Amino acid sequence: MEEKSYYKMEIQDVIKGLNSTEQGISNEEASKRRSIYGLNELPQAKRTSIIKLFFEQFKDILILILIVAIVIELLVILLGHEEDYTDIIAISMFIMINSVVGLVTEYRSEKSMAALKKIVAGQDARVVRPDGEHIVNSRFLVPGDLIHIETGNKVPADARIIEVMNLQVNESNLTGESMPVKKNPSVINKPVALGDRKNMVYTGTIATYGRGIAIVTGTGLQTQIGRIAELLSEIEEAETPLQRKMTKVGFQLGFLIVIFCILVFVIGILKAVIIGTGINSTLIVGFMLTAVALAVAAMPSGLPIVITTSLALGMHEMANERALIKR
């Protein structure tokens, strides 16, 4: 039976539905269920390496054009036609700043799953067994376990309240509601939103007052936090509308800049031929440097870093509002 229906059931029906008892389940039964449901934790998320994230910052067409400009400048210097490294240093610094800002932004977004794992990190839990109370690591909880919840405890699993003594729980990391919710074991006979299920407690929420006993209804990926983790893992890393638009604009600008630079170079060569000054390596290099200078000057070089910085600031503001962000 899915967790969403437990809040609509009588306590005895919940206990029966989970094949448990008012004294909980035995250690042997808990072990059997653990082999079925697995540990009460979230799976390790796939993380993109920092190196891969870094090199992904160079996919922008405008950045690629600047890299080509650096390569041309280096070739000119290596051929002995130029000794000034100023342009190379300036362009390289800009590219590195943009790449580092982008890397930090994407690395932080990659940590969303780690933030969830931190919420459900293993902790001690008071569990009721037929032979008495036990302190077990929350990783080993299974559906059907009876758990004690007291002031200051982090709720170790999704559970249906059985009895309470003025229990209040802060559920802001799930619902965004900053005020603690007063819990009670009464049945709710109609469908209600997560934040209104006052007879349920959820993994990672904090008991701020009172105490209570609850029966575990979901662990691991079968918790509300687990479902969020699954949604995050299923998100395809597709380009956002802004990224698609900027990629299109970048290609259009890049194409125009390249065509313009080629025209300048060709016109310069043709002019030399028509005038009759002759074509030599110095002349060719001069026109190449002119074309590169025009490319760099025509490029909205501040655009990539402005976009990257804006996205980083936006992500920071969302994080302050307790939003989990993935690329």
mmCIF file of N, CA and C in Angstrom, residues 141-233:
data_model
loop_
_atom_site.group_PDB
_atom_site.id
_atom_site.type_symbol
_atom_site.label_atom_id
_atom_site.label_comp_id
_atom_site.label_asym_id
_atom_site.label_seq_id
_atom_site.Cartn_x
_atom_site.Cartn_y
_atom_site.Cartn_z
ATOM 1 N N LEU A 141 16.336 0.819 9.800
ATOM 2 C CA LEU A 141 14.888 0.812 10.002
ATOM 3 C C LEU A 141 14.182 0.220 8.784
ATOM 4 N N VAL A 142 13.035 -0.416 9.033
ATOM 5 C CA VAL A 142 12.233 -0.998 7.951
ATOM 6 C C VAL A 142 10.763 -0.665 8.194
ATOM 7 N N PRO A 143 9.933 -0.712 7.149
ATOM 8 C CA PRO A 143 8.497 -0.514 7.349
ATOM 9 C C PRO A 143 7.952 -1.502 8.377
ATOM 10 N N GLY A 144 7.158 -0.984 9.307
ATOM 11 C CA GLY A 144 6.617 -1.815 10.373
ATOM 12 C C GLY A 144 7.291 -1.590 11.706
ATOM 13 N N ASP A 145 8.467 -0.964 11.704
ATOM 14 C CA ASP A 145 9.154 -0.644 12.960
ATOM 15 C C ASP A 145 8.381 0.425 13.726
ATOM 16 N N LEU A 146 8.380 0.306 15.050
ATOM 17 C CA LEU A 146 7.829 1.351 15.912
ATOM 18 C C LEU A 146 8.981 2.204 16.425
ATOM 19 N N ILE A 147 8.867 3.519 16.291
ATOM 20 C CA ILE A 147 9.956 4.407 16.697
ATOM 21 C C ILE A 147 9.455 5.474 17.658
ATOM 22 N N HIS A 148 10.353 5.881 18.571
ATOM 23 C CA HIS A 148 10.081 6.996 19.477
ATOM 24 C C HIS A 148 10.634 8.270 18.848
ATOM 25 N N ILE A 149 9.888 9.353 18.968
ATOM 26 C CA ILE A 149 10.330 10.658 18.472
ATOM 27 C C ILE A 149 10.224 11.645 19.625
ATOM 28 N N GLU A 150 11.324 12.363 19.885
ATOM 29 C CA GLU A 150 11.350 13.320 20.988
ATOM 30 C C GLU A 150 11.903 14.657 20.515
ATOM 31 N N THR A 151 11.726 15.663 21.356
ATOM 32 C CA THR A 151 12.223 17.005 21.040
ATOM 33 C C THR A 151 13.694 16.963 20.633
ATOM 34 N N GLY A 152 13.996 17.583 19.508
ATOM 35 C CA GLY A 152 15.372 17.634 19.019
ATOM 36 C C GLY A 152 15.730 16.515 18.070
ATOM 37 N N ASN A 153 14.902 15.476 18.003
ATOM 38 C CA ASN A 153 15.180 14.356 17.096
ATOM 39 C C ASN A 153 14.929 14.745 15.647
ATOM 40 N N LYS A 154 15.769 14.227 14.771
ATOM 41 C CA LYS A 154 15.468 14.277 13.348
ATOM 42 C C LYS A 154 14.678 13.011 13.024
ATOM 43 N N VAL A 155 13.534 13.168 12.410
ATOM 44 C CA VAL A 155 12.695 12.004 12.104
ATOM 45 C C VAL A 155 13.462 11.077 11.162
ATOM 46 N N PRO A 156 13.657 9.793 11.541
ATOM 47 C CA PRO A 156 14.526 8.898 10.773
ATOM 48 C C PRO A 156 13.878 8.231 9.572
ATOM 49 N N ALA A 157 12.543 8.266 9.479
ATOM 50 C CA ALA A 157 11.844 7.614 8.366
ATOM 51 C C ALA A 157 10.431 8.179 8.277
ATOM 52 N N ASP A 158 9.784 7.991 7.138
ATOM 53 C CA ASP A 158 8.384 8.381 7.042
ATOM 54 C C ASP A 158 7.570 7.454 7.940
ATOM 55 N N ALA A 159 6.652 8.006 8.714
ATOM 56 C CA ALA A 159 5.927 7.175 9.679
ATOM 57 C C ALA A 159 4.555 7.754 9.992
ATOM 58 N N ARG A 160 3.653 6.853 10.412
ATOM 59 C CA ARG A 160 2.291 7.225 10.822
ATOM 60 C C ARG A 160 2.275 7.344 12.338
ATOM 61 N N ILE A 161 1.771 8.487 12.822
ATOM 62 C CA ILE A 161 1.699 8.728 14.264
ATOM 63 C C ILE A 161 0.722 7.743 14.928
ATOM 64 N N ILE A 162 1.166 7.157 16.040
ATOM 65 C CA ILE A 162 0.307 6.267 16.826
ATOM 66 C C ILE A 162 -0.162 6.965 18.102
ATOM 67 N N GLU A 163 0.757 7.594 18.786
ATOM 68 C CA GLU A 163 0.386 8.378 19.970
ATOM 69 C C GLU A 163 1.351 9.545 20.126
ATOM 70 N N VAL A 164 0.870 10.632 20.728
ATOM 71 C CA VAL A 164 1.701 11.830 20.880
ATOM 72 C C VAL A 164 1.486 12.460 22.247
ATOM 73 N N MET A 165 2.469 13.264 22.628
ATOM 74 C CA MET A 165 2.372 14.107 23.818
ATOM 75 C C MET A 165 2.869 15.491 23.390
ATOM 76 N N ASN A 166 1.921 16.286 22.835
ATOM 77 C CA ASN A 166 2.228 17.655 22.376
ATOM 78 C C ASN A 166 3.357 17.689 21.343
ATOM 79 N N LEU A 167 3.414 16.711 20.476
ATOM 80 C CA LEU A 167 4.491 16.652 19.481
ATOM 81 C C LEU A 167 4.302 17.709 18.397
ATOM 82 N N GLN A 168 5.375 18.478 18.154
ATOM 83 C CA GLN A 168 5.390 19.451 17.068
ATOM 84 C C GLN A 168 6.627 19.202 16.213
ATOM 85 N N VAL A 169 6.453 19.314 14.893
ATOM 86 C CA VAL A 169 7.535 18.984 13.965
ATOM 87 C C VAL A 169 7.717 20.103 12.950
ATOM 88 N N ASN A 170 8.975 20.494 12.743
ATOM 89 C CA ASN A 170 9.312 21.485 11.719
ATOM 90 C C ASN A 170 9.509 20.756 10.393
ATOM 91 N N GLU A 171 8.634 21.036 9.421
ATOM 92 C CA GLU A 171 8.682 20.357 8.127
ATOM 93 C C GLU A 171 9.102 21.298 6.999
ATOM 94 N N SER A 172 9.817 22.360 7.360
ATOM 95 C CA SER A 172 10.153 23.384 6.366
ATOM 96 C C SER A 172 10.997 22.851 5.220
ATOM 97 N N ASN A 173 11.828 21.824 5.466
ATOM 98 C CA ASN A 173 12.658 21.316 4.372
ATOM 99 C C ASN A 173 11.856 20.511 3.356
ATOM 100 N N LEU A 174 10.592 20.215 3.676
ATOM 101 C CA LEU A 174 9.717 19.532 2.722
ATOM 102 C C LEU A 174 8.635 20.453 2.170
ATOM 103 N N THR A 175 8.013 21.209 3.055
ATOM 104 C CA THR A 175 6.856 22.012 2.653
ATOM 105 C C THR A 175 7.159 23.492 2.491
ATOM 106 N N GLY A 176 8.280 23.952 3.083
ATOM 107 C CA GLY A 176 8.600 25.372 3.046
ATOM 108 C C GLY A 176 7.924 26.162 4.152
ATOM 109 N N GLU A 177 7.063 25.521 4.912
ATOM 110 C CA GLU A 177 6.364 26.182 6.016
ATOM 111 C C GLU A 177 7.272 26.233 7.236
ATOM 112 N N SER A 178 7.569 27.457 7.695
ATOM 113 C CA SER A 178 8.534 27.618 8.784
ATOM 114 C C SER A 178 7.951 27.307 10.163
ATOM 115 N N MET A 179 6.638 27.393 10.304
ATOM 116 C CA MET A 179 6.013 27.139 11.604
ATOM 117 C C MET A 179 5.897 25.638 11.859
ATOM 118 N N PRO A 180 6.244 25.187 13.066
ATOM 119 C CA PRO A 180 6.116 23.762 13.391
ATOM 120 C C PRO A 180 4.662 23.295 13.281
ATOM 121 N N VAL A 181 4.495 22.035 12.903
ATOM 122 C CA VAL A 181 3.162 21.444 12.756
ATOM 123 C C VAL A 181 2.856 20.590 13.980
ATOM 124 N N LYS A 182 1.718 20.844 14.614
ATOM 125 C CA LYS A 182 1.319 20.043 15.770
ATOM 126 C C LYS A 182 0.725 18.730 15.278
ATOM 127 N N LYS A 183 1.273 17.620 15.762
ATOM 128 C CA LYS A 183 0.875 16.301 15.284
ATOM 129 C C LYS A 183 -0.177 15.664 16.185
ATOM 130 N N ASN A 184 -1.009 14.830 15.566
ATOM 131 C CA ASN A 184 -1.981 14.042 16.326
ATOM 132 C C ASN A 184 -2.262 12.761 15.548
ATOM 133 N N PRO A 185 -2.754 11.718 16.212
ATOM 134 C CA PRO A 185 -2.956 10.432 15.546
ATOM 135 C C PRO A 185 -4.301 10.269 14.843
ATOM 136 N N SER A 186 -5.120 11.299 14.841
ATOM 137 C CA SER A 186 -6.474 11.186 14.282
ATOM 138 C C SER A 186 -6.454 10.894 12.784
ATOM 139 N N VAL A 187 -7.433 10.107 12.352
ATOM 140 C CA VAL A 187 -7.565 9.768 10.935
ATOM 141 C C VAL A 187 -8.005 10.997 10.146
ATOM 142 N N ILE A 188 -7.481 11.140 8.940
ATOM 143 C CA ILE A 188 -7.900 12.205 8.027
ATOM 144 C C ILE A 188 -8.690 11.528 6.911
ATOM 145 N N ASN A 189 -9.954 11.864 6.773
ATOM 146 C CA ASN A 189 -10.845 11.124 5.875
ATOM 147 C C ASN A 189 -10.900 11.651 4.446
ATOM 148 N N LYS A 190 -10.122 12.655 4.147
ATOM 149 C CA LYS A 190 -10.143 13.197 2.790
ATOM 150 C C LYS A 190 -8.715 13.431 2.312
ATOM 151 N N PRO A 191 -8.515 13.459 1.011
ATOM 152 C CA PRO A 191 -7.172 13.717 0.484
ATOM 153 C C PRO A 191 -6.707 15.119 0.876
ATOM 154 N N VAL A 192 -5.501 15.210 1.405
ATOM 155 C CA VAL A 192 -4.943 16.509 1.793
ATOM 156 C C VAL A 192 -3.495 16.597 1.322
ATOM 157 N N ALA A 193 -3.001 17.817 1.244
ATOM 158 C CA ALA A 193 -1.618 18.038 0.828
ATOM 159 C C ALA A 193 -0.659 17.539 1.901
ATOM 160 N N LEU A 194 0.582 17.380 1.512
ATOM 161 C CA LEU A 194 1.606 16.849 2.408
ATOM 162 C C LEU A 194 1.673 17.616 3.725
ATOM 163 N N GLY A 195 1.638 18.926 3.654
ATOM 164 C CA GLY A 195 1.771 19.741 4.852
ATOM 165 C C GLY A 195 0.591 19.660 5.803
ATOM 166 N N ASP A 196 -0.535 19.100 5.316
ATOM 167 C CA ASP A 196 -1.730 18.994 6.159
ATOM 168 C C ASP A 196 -1.931 17.594 6.727
ATOM 169 N N ARG A 197 -0.991 16.712 6.498
ATOM 170 C CA ARG A 197 -1.108 15.347 7.030
ATOM 171 C C ARG A 197 -0.544 15.332 8.449
ATOM 172 N N LYS A 198 -1.382 15.750 9.366
ATOM 173 C CA LYS A 198 -0.918 15.955 10.737
ATOM 174 C C LYS A 198 -0.706 14.658 11.511
ATOM 175 N N ASN A 199 -1.099 13.530 10.925
ATOM 176 C CA ASN A 199 -0.855 12.248 11.590
ATOM 177 C C ASN A 199 0.335 11.504 10.982
ATOM 178 N N MET A 200 1.115 12.219 10.181
ATOM 179 C CA MET A 200 2.308 11.630 9.563
ATOM 180 C C MET A 200 3.541 12.461 9.925
ATOM 181 N N VAL A 201 4.687 11.799 9.979
ATOM 182 C CA VAL A 201 5.974 12.498 10.100
ATOM 183 C C VAL A 201 6.866 12.006 8.968
ATOM 184 N N TYR A 202 7.827 12.858 8.571
ATOM 185 C CA TYR A 202 8.610 12.559 7.381
ATOM 186 C C TYR A 202 10.110 12.652 7.627
ATOM 187 N N THR A 203 10.819 11.817 6.911
ATOM 188 C CA THR A 203 12.274 11.740 7.021
ATOM 189 C C THR A 203 12.925 13.117 6.931
ATOM 190 N N GLY A 204 13.840 13.389 7.855
ATOM 191 C CA GLY A 204 14.616 14.618 7.799
ATOM 192 C C GLY A 204 13.974 15.811 8.466
ATOM 193 N N THR A 205 12.686 15.716 8.818
ATOM 194 C CA THR A 205 12.047 16.817 9.544
ATOM 195 C C THR A 205 12.470 16.763 11.015
ATOM 196 N N ILE A 206 12.282 17.855 11.727
ATOM 197 C CA ILE A 206 12.807 17.971 13.091
ATOM 198 C C ILE A 206 11.685 18.130 14.116
ATOM 199 N N ALA A 207 11.731 17.288 15.146
ATOM 200 C CA ALA A 207 10.782 17.424 16.256
ATOM 201 C C ALA A 207 11.234 18.594 17.129
ATOM 202 N N THR A 208 10.394 19.609 17.235
ATOM 203 C CA THR A 208 10.768 20.816 17.981
ATOM 204 C C THR A 208 10.169 20.858 19.386
ATOM 205 N N TYR A 209 9.181 19.990 19.624
ATOM 206 C CA TYR A 209 8.536 20.016 20.946
ATOM 207 C C TYR A 209 7.776 18.708 21.156
ATOM 208 N N GLY A 210 7.725 18.269 22.405
ATOM 209 C CA GLY A 210 6.936 17.094 22.750
ATOM 210 C C GLY A 210 7.594 15.786 22.349
ATOM 211 N N ARG A 211 6.776 14.746 22.336
ATOM 212 C CA ARG A 211 7.280 13.425 21.961
ATOM 213 C C ARG A 211 6.130 12.595 21.395
ATOM 214 N N GLY A 212 6.478 11.470 20.806
ATOM 215 C CA GLY A 212 5.442 10.616 20.242
ATOM 216 C C GLY A 212 5.999 9.273 19.813
ATOM 217 N N ILE A 213 5.092 8.384 19.417
ATOM 218 C CA ILE A 213 5.463 7.076 18.879
ATOM 219 C C ILE A 213 4.813 6.954 17.507
ATOM 220 N N ALA A 214 5.545 6.400 16.553
ATOM 221 C CA ALA A 214 5.023 6.268 15.194
ATOM 222 C C ALA A 214 5.470 4.941 14.601
ATOM 223 N N ILE A 215 4.728 4.473 13.610
ATOM 224 C CA ILE A 215 5.083 3.243 12.916
ATOM 225 C C ILE A 215 5.622 3.599 11.534
ATOM 226 N N VAL A 216 6.782 3.068 11.215
ATOM 227 C CA VAL A 216 7.460 3.397 9.957
ATOM 228 C C VAL A 216 6.641 2.887 8.773
ATOM 229 N N THR A 217 6.380 3.771 7.818
ATOM 230 C CA THR A 217 5.620 3.403 6.618
ATOM 231 C C THR A 217 6.470 3.411 5.359
ATOM 232 N N GLY A 218 7.608 4.091 5.412
ATOM 233 C CA GLY A 218 8.460 4.152 4.229
ATOM 234 C C GLY A 218 9.899 4.442 4.590
ATOM 235 N N THR A 219 10.816 3.800 3.885
ATOM 236 C CA THR A 219 12.248 4.022 4.101
ATOM 237 C C THR A 219 12.942 4.219 2.756
ATOM 238 N N GLY A 220 14.145 4.773 2.805
ATOM 239 C CA GLY A 220 14.936 4.920 1.583
ATOM 240 C C GLY A 220 14.220 5.706 0.509
ATOM 241 N N LEU A 221 14.162 5.147 -0.696
ATOM 242 C CA LEU A 221 13.522 5.820 -1.820
ATOM 243 C C LEU A 221 12.005 5.851 -1.704
ATOM 244 N N GLN A 222 11.447 5.115 -0.749
ATOM 245 C CA GLN A 222 9.996 5.106 -0.564
ATOM 246 C C GLN A 222 9.525 6.183 0.406
ATOM 247 N N THR A 223 10.411 7.113 0.736
ATOM 248 C CA THR A 223 10.047 8.254 1.571
ATOM 249 C C THR A 223 9.797 9.473 0.687
ATOM 250 N N GLN A 224 9.263 10.530 1.271
ATOM 251 C CA GLN A 224 9.061 11.760 0.498
ATOM 252 C C GLN A 224 10.390 12.318 0.004
ATOM 253 N N ILE A 225 11.403 12.296 0.863
ATOM 254 C CA ILE A 225 12.733 12.747 0.451
ATOM 255 C C ILE A 225 13.268 11.844 -0.652
ATOM 256 N N GLY A 226 13.015 10.541 -0.527
ATOM 257 C CA GLY A 226 13.459 9.591 -1.543
ATOM 258 C C GLY A 226 12.830 9.860 -2.892
ATOM 259 N N ARG A 227 11.565 10.243 -2.883
ATOM 260 C CA ARG A 227 10.883 10.551 -4.144
ATOM 261 C C ARG A 227 11.473 11.800 -4.795
ATOM 262 N N ILE A 228 11.837 12.771 -3.968
ATOM 263 C CA ILE A 228 12.505 13.965 -4.503
ATOM 264 C C ILE A 228 13.838 13.571 -5.130
ATOM 265 N N ALA A 229 14.578 12.690 -4.455
ATOM 266 C CA ALA A 229 15.867 12.221 -4.975
ATOM 267 C C ALA A 229 15.684 11.521 -6.313
ATOM 268 N N GLU A 230 14.633 10.712 -6.433
ATOM 269 C CA GLU A 230 14.363 10.027 -7.700
ATOM 270 C C GLU A 230 14.065 11.023 -8.808
ATOM 271 N N LEU A 231 13.283 12.038 -8.482
ATOM 272 C CA LEU A 231 12.968 13.059 -9.480
ATOM 273 C C LEU A 231 14.227 13.773 -9.947
ATOM 274 N N LEU A 232 15.120 14.071 -8.999
ATOM 275 C CA LEU A 232 16.376 14.732 -9.357
ATOM 276 C C LEU A 232 17.217 13.854 -10.269
ATOM 277 N N SER A 233 17.265 12.552 -9.973
ATOM 278 C CA SER A 233 18.091 11.642 -10.770
ATOM 279 C C SER A 233 17.515 11.430 -12.161
#
